[in-house]
């Protein structure tokens, strides 16, 4: 599916989020809190939006994504590899940070992917996970439901692929509850877990630090 939507993926993102995704990505990288020169894996990097922003901040991105089409449609070159997030071809404790944008709900095995994040991060390494969310306010939640469930698929169908953009809103159903995701990280030895809502709660940012164990 991602191979199919790759050529117009960035443009559709900008349109359907009214460019808010650009600010959310910047916030994600700031939340890592890592110094320039740090090696950061952008997991499920897609066409490399987060990787480009990491490089612009002096960090050293390595993108990893399962979809060759997404990797091949990156508008700017960056070090990248085709890999499953649950089986990264990287040594234990070899990276300083990991970002992941809008992909938690796409992983078929989120627990195994979190285990892999913990394995490749060095002790003290940081994760920053950006994902869609549902606003807590009932009125906003109602409006967001209409926009995300009915308008986004139509924008996707008009600009890209209807089937894919009907699936994307539905894929939120695969996302565990926030507390459950934070507990999964705690159980893997992460510390300082934090979740903040962005733009009245239509996006969320989860950060955590790899513990010493
Ligand atoms: C919604 S896109 C997000 C792309 C990019 N991170 C962004 O912020 O725009 C989800 C990405 O997750 C990738 N993906 C899905 N399952 C994956 C897996 N098991 N391992 C690695 N990447 C995966 C897809 O190929 C796709 O590029």
XYZ file of C-alpha atoms and ligand atoms in Angstrom:
240
model
C 0.000 0.000 0.000
C 2.764 2.448 0.912
C 4.582 1.667 -2.360
C 1.425 2.778 -4.189
C 0.923 6.071 -2.339
C 4.646 6.949 -2.086
C 4.919 9.343 -5.078
C 2.284 11.750 -3.699
C 2.608 10.900 0.008
C 4.325 14.126 1.117
C 1.950 16.379 -0.806
C -1.155 14.639 0.580
C 0.259 14.909 4.128
C 0.731 18.663 3.764
C -2.792 19.132 2.393
C -4.672 16.966 4.877
C -2.892 18.348 7.950
C -2.848 21.970 6.685
C 0.959 21.731 7.051
C 0.636 21.126 10.798
C 2.710 17.955 10.341
C 5.769 20.133 9.660
C 5.555 21.700 13.131
C 4.823 18.340 14.770
C 7.981 16.858 13.199
C 10.107 19.768 14.455
C 8.656 19.312 17.921
C 9.453 15.581 17.774
C 13.116 16.226 17.107
C 13.358 18.915 19.778
C 11.836 16.455 22.250
C 14.677 14.005 21.640
C 16.984 16.501 23.304
C 20.120 15.015 21.739
C 23.231 17.029 20.812
C 24.388 17.554 17.199
C 26.347 14.584 15.882
C 24.090 12.031 17.581
C 23.077 9.031 15.471
C 19.295 8.779 15.222
C 17.315 6.045 13.481
C 14.124 7.327 11.932
C 12.043 4.182 12.036
C 9.396 3.793 9.332
C 11.012 6.857 7.786
C 8.852 6.801 4.670
C 10.051 9.461 2.253
C 12.327 10.990 4.885
C 10.578 14.075 6.240
C 11.818 13.478 9.783
C 15.253 12.389 8.532
C 15.645 15.658 6.604
C 14.745 17.655 9.690
C 17.160 15.585 11.816
C 19.970 16.335 9.352
C 19.062 20.039 9.331
C 19.570 20.066 13.120
C 23.052 18.520 12.845
C 21.972 15.027 13.891
C 22.989 11.964 11.856
C 19.847 10.201 10.580
C 19.572 6.618 9.393
C 16.182 5.863 7.891
C 14.610 2.424 8.039
C 11.382 1.450 6.302
C 9.748 -1.699 4.984
C 8.477 -0.027 1.809
C 11.021 0.295 -0.980
C 8.659 2.663 -2.777
C 8.630 5.103 0.145
C 12.431 4.960 0.453
C 12.856 5.438 -3.299
C 10.584 8.491 -3.355
C 12.630 10.451 -0.820
C 13.079 13.936 -2.296
C 16.473 14.321 -0.581
C 19.148 11.614 -0.225
C 19.903 10.311 3.279
C 21.364 7.050 4.646
C 18.495 4.571 4.606
C 17.800 0.878 4.610
C 14.861 -1.335 3.830
C 14.026 -3.215 7.007
C 11.237 -4.354 9.283
C 11.059 -2.322 12.472
C 10.925 -5.545 14.456
C 14.205 -6.794 12.936
C 16.621 -3.942 12.455
C 20.024 -4.833 10.987
C 21.843 -2.781 13.632
C 24.046 -3.863 16.568
C 22.847 -3.713 20.175
C 23.165 -0.296 21.813
C 24.494 1.276 18.616
C 22.339 4.401 18.311
C 21.718 7.514 20.410
C 18.122 8.144 19.466
C 15.125 6.918 17.535
C 12.230 8.792 15.994
C 9.104 7.301 14.463
C 6.431 9.335 12.693
C 2.860 8.117 12.194
C 3.734 4.439 12.021
C 3.009 2.866 15.413
C -0.437 1.845 14.189
C 1.042 0.305 11.056
C 3.402 -2.140 12.760
C 1.913 -5.624 12.733
C 3.758 -6.396 15.991
C 4.144 -3.218 18.053
C 5.511 -5.073 21.095
C 8.281 -6.681 19.011
C 9.059 -3.284 17.496
C 9.376 -1.673 20.948
C 11.676 -4.564 21.977
C 13.821 -3.832 18.930
C 13.931 -0.106 19.755
C 15.193 -0.963 23.231
C 17.810 -3.315 21.790
C 19.397 -0.882 19.315
C 19.384 2.162 21.621
C 22.327 2.762 23.932
C 21.586 3.215 27.649
C 20.431 6.820 28.027
C 19.318 6.917 24.381
C 16.055 8.652 23.560
C 12.921 7.814 21.620
C 10.381 10.300 20.260
C 7.288 8.725 18.745
C 4.838 10.934 16.842
C 1.392 9.553 16.110
C -2.148 10.631 15.372
C -4.519 10.884 18.336
C -8.162 11.482 19.150
C -8.926 14.821 20.875
C -10.161 14.398 24.471
C -12.740 17.198 24.136
C -16.028 15.600 22.953
C -16.941 18.438 20.575
C -13.508 18.448 18.968
C -13.564 14.645 18.898
C -16.841 14.721 16.967
C -15.511 17.210 14.400
C -12.221 15.370 14.135
C -14.072 12.089 13.576
C -15.883 13.577 10.598
C -12.729 15.138 9.179
C -10.467 12.109 9.696
C -13.084 9.481 8.867
C -14.827 11.136 5.935
C -12.899 14.113 4.581
C -9.370 12.644 4.676
C -10.351 9.567 2.620
C -11.911 11.860 0.002
C -8.817 14.080 -0.143
C -6.701 10.917 -0.432
C -8.904 9.520 -3.193
C -8.807 12.796 -5.146
C -5.042 13.288 -4.858
C -3.689 9.754 -4.479
C -5.259 6.336 -3.754
C -8.747 5.941 -2.296
C -8.251 2.493 -0.744
C -5.116 3.552 1.110
C -6.651 6.707 2.533
C -9.749 4.798 3.610
C -7.456 2.397 5.488
C -5.335 5.072 7.194
C -8.107 6.492 9.445
C -9.284 2.961 10.211
C -5.771 1.925 11.237
C -6.118 4.029 14.414
C -8.068 1.046 15.754
C -4.767 -0.862 15.913
C -3.181 1.707 18.217
C -3.152 0.610 21.870
C -4.528 2.992 24.495
C -1.960 5.639 25.564
C -1.435 4.138 29.030
C -0.852 0.742 27.513
C 1.835 2.094 25.164
C 3.571 3.854 28.055
C 3.418 0.639 30.136
C 4.904 -1.350 27.265
C 7.874 1.033 27.261
C 8.215 0.918 31.066
C 8.214 -2.881 31.006
C 11.101 -2.771 28.536
C 13.212 -0.668 30.883
C 12.496 2.776 29.467
C 12.319 5.666 31.944
C 10.991 9.254 31.878
C 8.045 8.218 29.677
C 6.001 11.238 28.705
C 3.043 11.789 26.405
C 1.964 15.211 25.196
C -0.951 16.089 22.972
C -0.344 18.376 20.006
C -2.790 20.715 18.241
C -5.729 20.194 20.653
C -5.109 16.458 20.689
C -5.200 15.440 17.032
C -1.596 14.258 17.366
C 0.456 12.858 20.232
C 4.141 12.725 21.028
C 5.541 10.002 23.272
C 9.101 10.351 24.552
C 11.180 8.065 26.757
C 14.763 7.385 27.771
C 16.428 3.982 27.428
C 17.257 2.775 30.917
C 20.675 1.475 31.930
C 19.682 -2.211 31.989
C 2.150 6.715 7.563
S 3.747 6.327 6.963
C 4.807 7.397 7.885
C 6.048 7.797 7.137
C 6.940 8.825 7.824
N 7.454 8.337 9.082
C 6.235 10.146 8.045
O 6.318 10.669 9.162
O 5.649 10.668 7.114
C 4.032 4.764 7.745
C 5.321 4.113 7.296
O 5.518 2.927 8.081
C 6.190 1.998 7.231
N 6.075 0.669 7.858
C 4.958 -0.046 8.069
N 5.253 -1.197 8.677
C 6.596 -1.207 8.868
C 7.495 -2.131 9.458
N 7.065 -3.291 9.981
N 8.802 -1.817 9.489
C 9.243 -0.651 8.957
N 8.445 0.254 8.379
C 7.129 -0.019 8.335
C 5.482 2.144 5.909
O 6.188 1.591 4.845
C 5.341 3.670 5.834
O 6.430 4.250 5.167
